[in-house]
């Protein structure tokens, strides 16, 4: 019950989400946070069970901190996605899956965009959406995405995709949040 | 322990606060075959003197690939060394499974250092082997030495084994970061030759910053 969108360009990555948190047919919050900062260069958008998603974000933050301290340089975006996928996979294999999926966006040696699912699979993407509104968002993304998009254009496309989903998906609504991570990191 | 005597368990601190078993292990290493490592910003070379045990017996391999981007050599009891090499290989693959990327060389040296350190806490025989690890990661080319105490250090040149001080002296006198690959290889060869006072049979391995791949030279 969410719409999240991620777009990768040569100048950076964009994440967008709606702000609705639902409990069945009840709107539990109209100002839910679905995009989380992991560090100045990495962010995650979440879909699914909020408690599971927040737990995994906190877990990966702690693991990344320890790895950064040990080896002296920050984990890459792929390594971050891998850490989340590890937990997801072991959850699935022990019959206690984390009911959350992620879009991991960031910049290391270049802009990166990954999606991870409940099974622990990681896929690199140039644009991606997740949540109940994603089929509608994909309609916009498929017609508007191009690998030549500027960062500003990508921001507009991401926003449009979430807005379209909010019009027709009852699980999504209450406004759009957009996060941009340009090459060089968040200023 | 008897009171008032000089006796103490050999696995514990001696009267001067030194770990006697570590020193014994280091002594065993210093009788091993002379082995050197040299690093510049562009490459790192490992070279080890190979002593054939006797006629009709093949000499041991002394240069080991640890992972695609890292290799190691060493000196001391060969079986102890092989166990440490296994540990390095295990840590490398565990890192790939855990976080999906090749292990960085500092972490690699630290992990095998921690493995050795465990031995210094108990009344067991320490592995009598020193390792020299060469590899390339996100931050460039690295060379590390790991001692029987578990201590590890990063540097541009290391020597272990018989007369390693002489080999190291020779390298220190002739080292420069601008050294070309062939010159560095010759320097390694000369260093071992100086240490053992004869033309050595050497095994060589290297990594280059550009190719990011450890190569074992036959």
mmCIF file with all atom_site columns, C-alpha atoms in Angstrom, chain B:
data_model
loop_
_atom_site.group_PDB
_atom_site.id
_atom_site.type_symbol
_atom_site.label_atom_id
_atom_site.label_alt_id
_atom_site.label_comp_id
_atom_site.label_asym_id
_atom_site.label_entity_id
_atom_site.label_seq_id
_atom_site.pdbx_PDB_ins_code
_atom_site.Cartn_x
_atom_site.Cartn_y
_atom_site.Cartn_z
_atom_site.occupancy
_atom_site.B_iso_or_equiv
_atom_site.pdbx_formal_charge
_atom_site.auth_seq_id
_atom_site.auth_comp_id
_atom_site.auth_asym_id
_atom_site.auth_atom_id
_atom_site.pdbx_PDB_model_num
ATOM 1   C CA . UNK B 1 1   ? 54.246 -21.997 39.874  1.00 0.00 ? 1   UNK B CA 1
ATOM 2   C CA . UNK B 1 2   ? 56.690 -22.270 42.710  1.00 0.00 ? 2   UNK B CA 1
ATOM 3   C CA . UNK B 1 3   ? 56.940 -19.159 44.809  1.00 0.00 ? 3   UNK B CA 1
ATOM 4   C CA . UNK B 1 4   ? 60.192 -17.244 44.700  1.00 0.00 ? 4   UNK B CA 1
ATOM 5   C CA . UNK B 1 5   ? 61.459 -19.106 41.649  1.00 0.00 ? 5   UNK B CA 1
ATOM 6   C CA . UNK B 1 6   ? 62.034 -17.849 38.107  1.00 0.00 ? 6   UNK B CA 1
ATOM 7   C CA . UNK B 1 7   ? 59.729 -20.483 36.656  1.00 0.00 ? 7   UNK B CA 1
ATOM 8   C CA . UNK B 1 8   ? 56.638 -19.469 34.747  1.00 0.00 ? 8   UNK B CA 1
ATOM 9   C CA . UNK B 1 9   ? 54.457 -21.166 32.157  1.00 0.00 ? 9   UNK B CA 1
ATOM 10  C CA . UNK B 1 10  ? 55.994 -20.731 28.669  1.00 0.00 ? 10  UNK B CA 1
ATOM 11  C CA . UNK B 1 11  ? 52.683 -19.563 27.214  1.00 0.00 ? 11  UNK B CA 1
ATOM 12  C CA . UNK B 1 12  ? 52.441 -16.632 29.639  1.00 0.00 ? 12  UNK B CA 1
ATOM 13  C CA . UNK B 1 13  ? 54.320 -13.364 30.109  1.00 0.00 ? 13  UNK B CA 1
ATOM 14  C CA . UNK B 1 14  ? 57.940 -13.744 31.117  1.00 0.00 ? 14  UNK B CA 1
ATOM 15  C CA . UNK B 1 15  ? 59.569 -11.692 33.881  1.00 0.00 ? 15  UNK B CA 1
ATOM 16  C CA . UNK B 1 16  ? 60.248 -8.864  31.401  1.00 0.00 ? 16  UNK B CA 1
ATOM 17  C CA . UNK B 1 17  ? 56.634 -8.855  30.265  1.00 0.00 ? 17  UNK B CA 1
ATOM 18  C CA . UNK B 1 18  ? 57.345 -10.573 26.999  1.00 0.00 ? 18  UNK B CA 1
ATOM 19  C CA . UNK B 1 19  ? 55.392 -13.448 25.498  1.00 0.00 ? 19  UNK B CA 1
ATOM 20  C CA . UNK B 1 20  ? 58.008 -16.153 25.356  1.00 0.00 ? 20  UNK B CA 1
ATOM 21  C CA . UNK B 1 21  ? 56.105 -18.409 22.995  1.00 0.00 ? 21  UNK B CA 1
ATOM 22  C CA . UNK B 1 22  ? 55.726 -15.546 20.518  1.00 0.00 ? 22  UNK B CA 1
ATOM 23  C CA . UNK B 1 23  ? 59.486 -15.054 20.562  1.00 0.00 ? 23  UNK B CA 1
ATOM 24  C CA . UNK B 1 24  ? 60.091 -18.757 20.064  1.00 0.00 ? 24  UNK B CA 1
ATOM 25  C CA . UNK B 1 25  ? 57.696 -18.745 17.115  1.00 0.00 ? 25  UNK B CA 1
ATOM 26  C CA . UNK B 1 26  ? 59.481 -15.697 15.658  1.00 0.00 ? 26  UNK B CA 1
ATOM 27  C CA . UNK B 1 27  ? 62.759 -17.574 16.071  1.00 0.00 ? 27  UNK B CA 1
ATOM 28  C CA . UNK B 1 28  ? 61.328 -20.503 14.103  1.00 0.00 ? 28  UNK B CA 1
ATOM 29  C CA . UNK B 1 29  ? 60.233 -18.088 11.363  1.00 0.00 ? 29  UNK B CA 1
ATOM 30  C CA . UNK B 1 30  ? 63.714 -16.572 11.181  1.00 0.00 ? 30  UNK B CA 1
ATOM 31  C CA . UNK B 1 31  ? 65.010 -20.019 10.187  1.00 0.00 ? 31  UNK B CA 1
ATOM 32  C CA . UNK B 1 32  ? 62.554 -20.263 7.290   1.00 0.00 ? 32  UNK B CA 1
ATOM 33  C CA . UNK B 1 33  ? 63.387 -19.502 3.678   1.00 0.00 ? 33  UNK B CA 1
ATOM 34  C CA . UNK B 1 34  ? 64.015 -15.844 2.881   1.00 0.00 ? 34  UNK B CA 1
ATOM 35  C CA . UNK B 1 35  ? 60.906 -14.121 1.569   1.00 0.00 ? 35  UNK B CA 1
ATOM 36  C CA . UNK B 1 36  ? 60.372 -10.503 0.539   1.00 0.00 ? 36  UNK B CA 1
ATOM 37  C CA . UNK B 1 37  ? 57.576 -8.198  -0.603  1.00 0.00 ? 37  UNK B CA 1
ATOM 38  C CA . UNK B 1 38  ? 57.934 -4.835  -2.333  1.00 0.00 ? 38  UNK B CA 1
ATOM 39  C CA . UNK B 1 39  ? 55.177 -2.338  -3.080  1.00 0.00 ? 39  UNK B CA 1
ATOM 40  C CA . UNK B 1 40  ? 54.945 0.857   -5.115  1.00 0.00 ? 40  UNK B CA 1
ATOM 41  C CA . UNK B 1 41  ? 51.779 2.803   -5.977  1.00 0.00 ? 41  UNK B CA 1
ATOM 42  C CA . UNK B 1 42  ? 51.432 0.795   -9.206  1.00 0.00 ? 42  UNK B CA 1
ATOM 43  C CA . UNK B 1 43  ? 52.202 -2.775  -8.150  1.00 0.00 ? 43  UNK B CA 1
ATOM 44  C CA . UNK B 1 44  ? 53.302 -5.114  -5.392  1.00 0.00 ? 44  UNK B CA 1
ATOM 45  C CA . UNK B 1 45  ? 55.685 -8.046  -5.800  1.00 0.00 ? 45  UNK B CA 1
ATOM 46  C CA . UNK B 1 46  ? 56.124 -11.112 -3.606  1.00 0.00 ? 46  UNK B CA 1
ATOM 47  C CA . UNK B 1 47  ? 59.241 -13.245 -3.911  1.00 0.00 ? 47  UNK B CA 1
ATOM 48  C CA . UNK B 1 48  ? 60.213 -16.302 -1.923  1.00 0.00 ? 48  UNK B CA 1
ATOM 49  C CA . UNK B 1 49  ? 63.330 -18.408 -1.945  1.00 0.00 ? 49  UNK B CA 1
ATOM 50  C CA . UNK B 1 50  ? 62.487 -22.032 -2.672  1.00 0.00 ? 50  UNK B CA 1
ATOM 51  C CA . UNK B 1 51  ? 64.703 -24.714 -1.171  1.00 0.00 ? 51  UNK B CA 1
ATOM 52  C CA . UNK B 1 52  ? 64.241 -28.152 -2.693  1.00 0.00 ? 52  UNK B CA 1
ATOM 53  C CA . UNK B 1 53  ? 64.063 -30.598 0.282   1.00 0.00 ? 53  UNK B CA 1
ATOM 54  C CA . UNK B 1 54  ? 66.346 -33.099 -1.426  1.00 0.00 ? 54  UNK B CA 1
ATOM 55  C CA . UNK B 1 55  ? 66.825 -34.617 -4.849  1.00 0.00 ? 55  UNK B CA 1
ATOM 56  C CA . UNK B 1 56  ? 63.745 -36.199 -6.466  1.00 0.00 ? 56  UNK B CA 1
ATOM 57  C CA . UNK B 1 57  ? 61.388 -34.260 -4.156  1.00 0.00 ? 57  UNK B CA 1
ATOM 58  C CA . UNK B 1 58  ? 59.464 -31.349 -5.605  1.00 0.00 ? 58  UNK B CA 1
ATOM 59  C CA . UNK B 1 59  ? 59.784 -28.067 -3.722  1.00 0.00 ? 59  UNK B CA 1
ATOM 60  C CA . UNK B 1 60  ? 56.713 -26.524 -2.074  1.00 0.00 ? 60  UNK B CA 1
ATOM 61  C CA . UNK B 1 61  ? 54.805 -23.713 -3.749  1.00 0.00 ? 61  UNK B CA 1
ATOM 62  C CA . UNK B 1 62  ? 55.503 -20.564 -1.766  1.00 0.00 ? 62  UNK B CA 1
ATOM 63  C CA . UNK B 1 63  ? 53.306 -18.047 -3.605  1.00 0.00 ? 63  UNK B CA 1
ATOM 64  C CA . UNK B 1 64  ? 49.579 -18.406 -3.002  1.00 0.00 ? 64  UNK B CA 1
ATOM 65  C CA . UNK B 1 65  ? 46.614 -16.820 -4.726  1.00 0.00 ? 65  UNK B CA 1
ATOM 66  C CA . UNK B 1 66  ? 44.164 -15.737 -2.004  1.00 0.00 ? 66  UNK B CA 1
ATOM 67  C CA . UNK B 1 67  ? 41.476 -14.271 -4.234  1.00 0.00 ? 67  UNK B CA 1
ATOM 68  C CA . UNK B 1 68  ? 41.460 -12.709 -7.694  1.00 0.00 ? 68  UNK B CA 1
ATOM 69  C CA . UNK B 1 69  ? 42.854 -9.456  -6.330  1.00 0.00 ? 69  UNK B CA 1
ATOM 70  C CA . UNK B 1 70  ? 45.189 -10.699 -3.580  1.00 0.00 ? 70  UNK B CA 1
ATOM 71  C CA . UNK B 1 71  ? 48.022 -13.111 -2.964  1.00 0.00 ? 71  UNK B CA 1
ATOM 72  C CA . UNK B 1 72  ? 50.328 -14.086 -0.129  1.00 0.00 ? 72  UNK B CA 1
ATOM 73  C CA . UNK B 1 73  ? 53.612 -15.706 0.684   1.00 0.00 ? 73  UNK B CA 1
ATOM 74  C CA . UNK B 1 74  ? 55.488 -16.297 3.904   1.00 0.00 ? 74  UNK B CA 1
ATOM 75  C CA . UNK B 1 75  ? 58.112 -18.068 5.887   1.00 0.00 ? 75  UNK B CA 1
ATOM 76  C CA . UNK B 1 76  ? 58.180 -20.534 8.754   1.00 0.00 ? 76  UNK B CA 1
ATOM 77  C CA . UNK B 1 77  ? 56.715 -24.006 9.236   1.00 0.00 ? 77  UNK B CA 1
ATOM 78  C CA . UNK B 1 78  ? 55.067 -24.766 5.925   1.00 0.00 ? 78  UNK B CA 1
ATOM 79  C CA . UNK B 1 79  ? 52.083 -26.568 7.479   1.00 0.00 ? 79  UNK B CA 1
ATOM 80  C CA . UNK B 1 80  ? 51.394 -23.609 9.787   1.00 0.00 ? 80  UNK B CA 1
ATOM 81  C CA . UNK B 1 81  ? 51.658 -21.301 6.817   1.00 0.00 ? 81  UNK B CA 1
ATOM 82  C CA . UNK B 1 82  ? 49.261 -23.386 4.728   1.00 0.00 ? 82  UNK B CA 1
ATOM 83  C CA . UNK B 1 83  ? 46.706 -23.197 7.533   1.00 0.00 ? 83  UNK B CA 1
ATOM 84  C CA . UNK B 1 84  ? 47.001 -19.402 7.590   1.00 0.00 ? 84  UNK B CA 1
ATOM 85  C CA . UNK B 1 85  ? 46.682 -19.293 3.791   1.00 0.00 ? 85  UNK B CA 1
ATOM 86  C CA . UNK B 1 86  ? 43.444 -21.306 4.101   1.00 0.00 ? 86  UNK B CA 1
ATOM 87  C CA . UNK B 1 87  ? 42.221 -18.766 6.639   1.00 0.00 ? 87  UNK B CA 1
ATOM 88  C CA . UNK B 1 88  ? 42.965 -15.881 4.245   1.00 0.00 ? 88  UNK B CA 1
ATOM 89  C CA . UNK B 1 89  ? 41.102 -17.642 1.428   1.00 0.00 ? 89  UNK B CA 1
ATOM 90  C CA . UNK B 1 90  ? 38.153 -18.380 3.701   1.00 0.00 ? 90  UNK B CA 1
ATOM 91  C CA . UNK B 1 91  ? 37.930 -14.764 4.887   1.00 0.00 ? 91  UNK B CA 1
ATOM 92  C CA . UNK B 1 92  ? 38.044 -13.536 1.272   1.00 0.00 ? 92  UNK B CA 1
ATOM 93  C CA . UNK B 1 93  ? 35.146 -15.719 0.178   1.00 0.00 ? 93  UNK B CA 1
ATOM 94  C CA . UNK B 1 94  ? 33.143 -14.985 3.351   1.00 0.00 ? 94  UNK B CA 1
ATOM 95  C CA . UNK B 1 95  ? 33.494 -11.285 2.599   1.00 0.00 ? 95  UNK B CA 1
ATOM 96  C CA . UNK B 1 96  ? 32.182 -11.816 -0.937  1.00 0.00 ? 96  UNK B CA 1
ATOM 97  C CA . UNK B 1 97  ? 29.183 -13.747 0.385   1.00 0.00 ? 97  UNK B CA 1
ATOM 98  C CA . UNK B 1 98  ? 28.499 -11.251 3.174   1.00 0.00 ? 98  UNK B CA 1
ATOM 99  C CA . UNK B 1 99  ? 28.742 -7.977  1.334   1.00 0.00 ? 99  UNK B CA 1
ATOM 100 C CA . UNK B 1 100 ? 29.142 -8.940  -2.318  1.00 0.00 ? 100 UNK B CA 1
ATOM 101 C CA . UNK B 1 101 ? 32.523 -7.386  -3.015  1.00 0.00 ? 101 UNK B CA 1
ATOM 102 C CA . UNK B 1 102 ? 36.206 -8.411  -2.915  1.00 0.00 ? 102 UNK B CA 1
ATOM 103 C CA . UNK B 1 103 ? 37.706 -8.010  0.567   1.00 0.00 ? 103 UNK B CA 1
ATOM 104 C CA . UNK B 1 104 ? 39.935 -4.965  1.097   1.00 0.00 ? 104 UNK B CA 1
ATOM 105 C CA . UNK B 1 105 ? 43.520 -5.835  1.971   1.00 0.00 ? 105 UNK B CA 1
ATOM 106 C CA . UNK B 1 106 ? 43.562 -4.107  5.365   1.00 0.00 ? 106 UNK B CA 1
ATOM 107 C CA . UNK B 1 107 ? 40.565 -6.147  6.529   1.00 0.00 ? 107 UNK B CA 1
ATOM 108 C CA . UNK B 1 108 ? 42.143 -9.307  5.086   1.00 0.00 ? 108 UNK B CA 1
ATOM 109 C CA . UNK B 1 109 ? 45.363 -8.754  7.079   1.00 0.00 ? 109 UNK B CA 1
ATOM 110 C CA . UNK B 1 110 ? 43.374 -7.842  10.173  1.00 0.00 ? 110 UNK B CA 1
ATOM 111 C CA . UNK B 1 111 ? 41.255 -11.000 10.018  1.00 0.00 ? 111 UNK B CA 1
ATOM 112 C CA . UNK B 1 112 ? 44.232 -13.347 9.794   1.00 0.00 ? 112 UNK B CA 1
ATOM 113 C CA . UNK B 1 113 ? 45.903 -11.273 12.529  1.00 0.00 ? 113 UNK B CA 1
ATOM 114 C CA . UNK B 1 114 ? 42.866 -11.837 14.750  1.00 0.00 ? 114 UNK B CA 1
ATOM 115 C CA . UNK B 1 115 ? 42.950 -15.550 13.962  1.00 0.00 ? 115 UNK B CA 1
ATOM 116 C CA . UNK B 1 116 ? 46.590 -15.753 15.074  1.00 0.00 ? 116 UNK B CA 1
ATOM 117 C CA . UNK B 1 117 ? 45.974 -13.528 18.095  1.00 0.00 ? 117 UNK B CA 1
ATOM 118 C CA . UNK B 1 118 ? 43.506 -16.090 19.495  1.00 0.00 ? 118 UNK B CA 1
ATOM 119 C CA . UNK B 1 119 ? 46.418 -18.528 19.860  1.00 0.00 ? 119 UNK B CA 1
ATOM 120 C CA . UNK B 1 120 ? 48.419 -16.093 21.991  1.00 0.00 ? 120 UNK B CA 1
ATOM 121 C CA . UNK B 1 121 ? 45.680 -16.147 24.662  1.00 0.00 ? 121 UNK B CA 1
ATOM 122 C CA . UNK B 1 122 ? 45.896 -19.846 25.446  1.00 0.00 ? 122 UNK B CA 1
ATOM 123 C CA . UNK B 1 123 ? 48.425 -22.538 26.300  1.00 0.00 ? 123 UNK B CA 1
ATOM 124 C CA . UNK B 1 124 ? 48.748 -23.777 22.748  1.00 0.00 ? 124 UNK B CA 1
ATOM 125 C CA . UNK B 1 125 ? 51.489 -23.792 20.147  1.00 0.00 ? 125 UNK B CA 1
ATOM 126 C CA . UNK B 1 126 ? 51.393 -20.638 18.014  1.00 0.00 ? 126 UNK B CA 1
ATOM 127 C CA . UNK B 1 127 ? 51.530 -20.932 14.251  1.00 0.00 ? 127 UNK B CA 1
ATOM 128 C CA . UNK B 1 128 ? 55.225 -20.413 13.472  1.00 0.00 ? 128 UNK B CA 1
ATOM 129 C CA . UNK B 1 129 ? 54.786 -18.494 10.248  1.00 0.00 ? 129 UNK B CA 1
ATOM 130 C CA . UNK B 1 130 ? 54.974 -14.890 9.087   1.00 0.00 ? 130 UNK B CA 1
ATOM 131 C CA . UNK B 1 131 ? 52.929 -13.870 6.069   1.00 0.00 ? 131 UNK B CA 1
ATOM 132 C CA . UNK B 1 132 ? 53.407 -11.166 3.481   1.00 0.00 ? 132 UNK B CA 1
ATOM 133 C CA . UNK B 1 133 ? 50.119 -10.243 1.772   1.00 0.00 ? 133 UNK B CA 1
ATOM 134 C CA . UNK B 1 134 ? 49.875 -8.259  -1.469  1.00 0.00 ? 134 UNK B CA 1
ATOM 135 C CA . UNK B 1 135 ? 46.665 -7.050  -3.026  1.00 0.00 ? 135 UNK B CA 1
ATOM 136 C CA . UNK B 1 136 ? 44.755 -4.296  -4.702  1.00 0.00 ? 136 UNK B CA 1
ATOM 137 C CA . UNK B 1 137 ? 41.426 -2.772  -3.619  1.00 0.00 ? 137 UNK B CA 1
ATOM 138 C CA . UNK B 1 138 ? 39.368 0.429   -3.925  1.00 0.00 ? 138 UNK B CA 1
ATOM 139 C CA . UNK B 1 139 ? 42.178 2.381   -2.284  1.00 0.00 ? 139 UNK B CA 1
ATOM 140 C CA . UNK B 1 140 ? 45.048 1.052   -4.371  1.00 0.00 ? 140 UNK B CA 1
ATOM 141 C CA . UNK B 1 141 ? 47.896 -1.402  -3.959  1.00 0.00 ? 141 UNK B CA 1
ATOM 142 C CA . UNK B 1 142 ? 48.729 -2.701  -0.486  1.00 0.00 ? 142 UNK B CA 1
ATOM 143 C CA . UNK B 1 143 ? 51.436 -4.783  1.146   1.00 0.00 ? 143 UNK B CA 1
ATOM 144 C CA . UNK B 1 144 ? 51.055 -6.198  4.665   1.00 0.00 ? 144 UNK B CA 1
ATOM 145 C CA . UNK B 1 145 ? 53.114 -8.375  6.958   1.00 0.00 ? 145 UNK B CA 1
ATOM 146 C CA . UNK B 1 146 ? 51.492 -10.519 9.659   1.00 0.00 ? 146 UNK B CA 1
ATOM 147 C CA . UNK B 1 147 ? 53.623 -11.942 12.497  1.00 0.00 ? 147 UNK B CA 1
ATOM 148 C CA . UNK B 1 148 ? 53.173 -14.966 14.813  1.00 0.00 ? 148 UNK B CA 1
ATOM 149 C CA . UNK B 1 149 ? 51.890 -12.543 17.481  1.00 0.00 ? 149 UNK B CA 1
ATOM 150 C CA . UNK B 1 150 ? 49.003 -11.527 15.219  1.00 0.00 ? 150 UNK B CA 1
ATOM 151 C CA . UNK B 1 151 ? 50.546 -8.083  14.720  1.00 0.00 ? 151 UNK B CA 1
ATOM 152 C CA . UNK B 1 152 ? 50.113 -6.790  11.198  1.00 0.00 ? 152 UNK B CA 1
ATOM 153 C CA . UNK B 1 153 ? 51.622 -3.774  9.515   1.00 0.00 ? 153 UNK B CA 1
ATOM 154 C CA . UNK B 1 154 ? 51.254 -2.040  6.175   1.00 0.00 ? 154 UNK B CA 1
ATOM 155 C CA . UNK B 1 155 ? 54.341 -0.918  4.315   1.00 0.00 ? 155 UNK B CA 1
ATOM 156 C CA . UNK B 1 156 ? 56.311 -0.582  1.115   1.00 0.00 ? 156 UNK B CA 1
ATOM 157 C CA . UNK B 1 157 ? 58.720 -3.448  1.803   1.00 0.00 ? 157 UNK B CA 1
ATOM 158 C CA . UNK B 1 158 ? 58.944 -6.444  4.112   1.00 0.00 ? 158 UNK B CA 1
ATOM 159 C CA . UNK B 1 159 ? 61.294 -9.370  4.525   1.00 0.00 ? 159 UNK B CA 1
ATOM 160 C CA . UNK B 1 160 ? 60.877 -12.490 6.642   1.00 0.00 ? 160 UNK B CA 1
ATOM 161 C CA . UNK B 1 161 ? 62.819 -15.710 7.093   1.00 0.00 ? 161 UNK B CA 1
ATOM 162 C CA . UNK B 1 162 ? 66.550 -16.413 7.178   1.00 0.00 ? 162 UNK B CA 1
ATOM 163 C CA . UNK B 1 163 ? 68.695 -13.258 7.298   1.00 0.00 ? 163 UNK B CA 1
ATOM 164 C CA . UNK B 1 164 ? 65.656 -11.147 6.600   1.00 0.00 ? 164 UNK B CA 1
ATOM 165 C CA . UNK B 1 165 ? 67.377 -8.134  8.204   1.00 0.00 ? 165 UNK B CA 1
ATOM 166 C CA . UNK B 1 166 ? 70.050 -8.260  5.505   1.00 0.00 ? 166 UNK B CA 1
ATOM 167 C CA . UNK B 1 167 ? 67.448 -8.556  2.755   1.00 0.00 ? 167 UNK B CA 1
ATOM 168 C CA . UNK B 1 168 ? 65.465 -5.659  4.227   1.00 0.00 ? 168 UNK B CA 1
ATOM 169 C CA . UNK B 1 169 ? 68.621 -3.504  4.527   1.00 0.00 ? 169 UNK B CA 1
ATOM 170 C CA . UNK B 1 170 ? 69.313 -4.080  0.853   1.00 0.00 ? 170 UNK B CA 1
ATOM 171 C CA . UNK B 1 171 ? 65.756 -3.137  -0.133  1.00 0.00 ? 171 UNK B CA 1
ATOM 172 C CA . UNK B 1 172 ? 65.717 -0.022  2.078   1.00 0.00 ? 172 UNK B CA 1
ATOM 173 C CA . UNK B 1 173 ? 68.974 1.191   0.468   1.00 0.00 ? 173 UNK B CA 1
ATOM 174 C CA . UNK B 1 174 ? 67.683 0.687   -3.075  1.00 0.00 ? 174 UNK B CA 1
ATOM 175 C CA . UNK B 1 175 ? 63.925 1.282   -2.786  1.00 0.00 ? 175 UNK B CA 1
ATOM 176 C CA . UNK B 1 176 ? 62.075 4.046   -4.573  1.00 0.00 ? 176 UNK B CA 1
ATOM 177 C CA . UNK B 1 177 ? 58.353 4.473   -5.250  1.00 0.00 ? 177 UNK B CA 1
ATOM 178 C CA . UNK B 1 178 ? 59.247 5.184   -8.908  1.00 0.00 ? 178 UNK B CA 1
ATOM 179 C CA . UNK B 1 179 ? 60.736 1.731   -9.344  1.00 0.00 ? 179 UNK B CA 1
ATOM 180 C CA . UNK B 1 180 ? 59.635 -0.004  -12.552 1.00 0.00 ? 180 UNK B CA 1
ATOM 181 C CA . UNK B 1 181 ? 58.201 -3.503  -12.353 1.00 0.00 ? 181 UNK B CA 1
ATOM 182 C CA . UNK B 1 182 ? 61.288 -5.288  -13.715 1.00 0.00 ? 182 UNK B CA 1
ATOM 183 C CA . UNK B 1 183 ? 63.596 -3.211  -11.500 1.00 0.00 ? 183 UNK B CA 1
ATOM 184 C CA . UNK B 1 184 ? 61.531 -4.065  -8.436  1.00 0.00 ? 184 UNK B CA 1
ATOM 185 C CA . UNK B 1 185 ? 61.654 -7.733  -9.358  1.00 0.00 ? 185 UNK B CA 1
ATOM 186 C CA . UNK B 1 186 ? 65.447 -7.518  -9.682  1.00 0.00 ? 186 UNK B CA 1
ATOM 187 C CA . UNK B 1 187 ? 65.615 -5.694  -6.348  1.00 0.00 ? 187 UNK B CA 1
ATOM 188 C CA . UNK B 1 188 ? 63.667 -8.512  -4.700  1.00 0.00 ? 188 UNK B CA 1
ATOM 189 C CA . UNK B 1 189 ? 65.961 -11.079 -6.258  1.00 0.00 ? 189 UNK B CA 1
ATOM 190 C CA . UNK B 1 190 ? 69.096 -9.170  -5.195  1.00 0.00 ? 190 UNK B CA 1
ATOM 191 C CA . UNK B 1 191 ? 67.752 -8.756  -1.668  1.00 0.00 ? 191 UNK B CA 1
ATOM 192 C CA . UNK B 1 192 ? 67.273 -12.504 -1.269  1.00 0.00 ? 192 UNK B CA 1
ATOM 193 C CA . UNK B 1 193 ? 70.656 -13.139 -2.871  1.00 0.00 ? 193 UNK B CA 1
ATOM 194 C CA . UNK B 1 194 ? 72.286 -10.781 -0.350  1.00 0.00 ? 194 UNK B CA 1
ATOM 195 C CA . UNK B 1 195 ? 70.564 -12.597 2.501   1.00 0.00 ? 195 UNK B CA 1
ATOM 196 C CA . UNK B 1 196 ? 71.548 -16.136 1.539   1.00 0.00 ? 196 UNK B CA 1
ATOM 197 C CA . UNK B 1 197 ? 74.850 -15.330 -0.243  1.00 0.00 ? 197 UNK B CA 1
ATOM 198 C CA . UNK B 1 198 ? 74.024 -17.338 -3.348  1.00 0.00 ? 198 UNK B CA 1
ATOM 199 C CA . UNK B 1 199 ? 71.940 -17.045 -6.495  1.00 0.00 ? 199 UNK B CA 1
ATOM 200 C CA . UNK B 1 200 ? 68.431 -17.946 -5.271  1.00 0.00 ? 200 UNK B CA 1
ATOM 201 C CA . UNK B 1 201 ? 65.749 -20.046 -6.892  1.00 0.00 ? 201 UNK B CA 1
ATOM 202 C CA . UNK B 1 202 ? 62.791 -17.700 -6.525  1.00 0.00 ? 202 UNK B CA 1
ATOM 203 C CA . UNK B 1 203 ? 59.051 -17.947 -6.827  1.00 0.00 ? 203 UNK B CA 1
ATOM 204 C CA . UNK B 1 204 ? 57.357 -14.676 -7.691  1.00 0.00 ? 204 UNK B CA 1
ATOM 205 C CA . UNK B 1 205 ? 53.827 -13.299 -7.624  1.00 0.00 ? 205 UNK B CA 1
ATOM 206 C CA . UNK B 1 206 ? 52.496 -9.793  -8.224  1.00 0.00 ? 206 UNK B CA 1
ATOM 207 C CA . UNK B 1 207 ? 49.457 -7.502  -8.430  1.00 0.00 ? 207 UNK B CA 1
ATOM 208 C CA . UNK B 1 208 ? 49.136 -4.393  -10.550 1.00 0.00 ? 208 UNK B CA 1
ATOM 209 C CA . UNK B 1 209 ? 46.909 -1.403  -9.728  1.00 0.00 ? 209 UNK B CA 1
ATOM 210 C CA . UNK B 1 210 ? 45.620 -1.306  -13.287 1.00 0.00 ? 210 UNK B CA 1
ATOM 211 C CA . UNK B 1 211 ? 44.753 -4.972  -13.814 1.00 0.00 ? 211 UNK B CA 1
ATOM 212 C CA . UNK B 1 212 ? 43.548 -5.584  -10.224 1.00 0.00 ? 212 UNK B CA 1
ATOM 213 C CA . UNK B 1 213 ? 44.501 -9.237  -10.498 1.00 0.00 ? 213 UNK B CA 1
ATOM 214 C CA . UNK B 1 214 ? 47.049 -11.334 -8.598  1.00 0.00 ? 214 UNK B CA 1
ATOM 215 C CA . UNK B 1 215 ? 49.366 -13.271 -10.881 1.00 0.00 ? 215 UNK B CA 1
ATOM 216 C CA . UNK B 1 216 ? 51.568 -16.194 -9.886  1.00 0.00 ? 216 UNK B CA 1
ATOM 217 C CA . UNK B 1 217 ? 54.710 -16.406 -11.957 1.00 0.00 ? 217 UNK B CA 1
ATOM 218 C CA . UNK B 1 218 ? 56.185 -19.836 -12.444 1.00 0.00 ? 218 UNK B CA 1
#
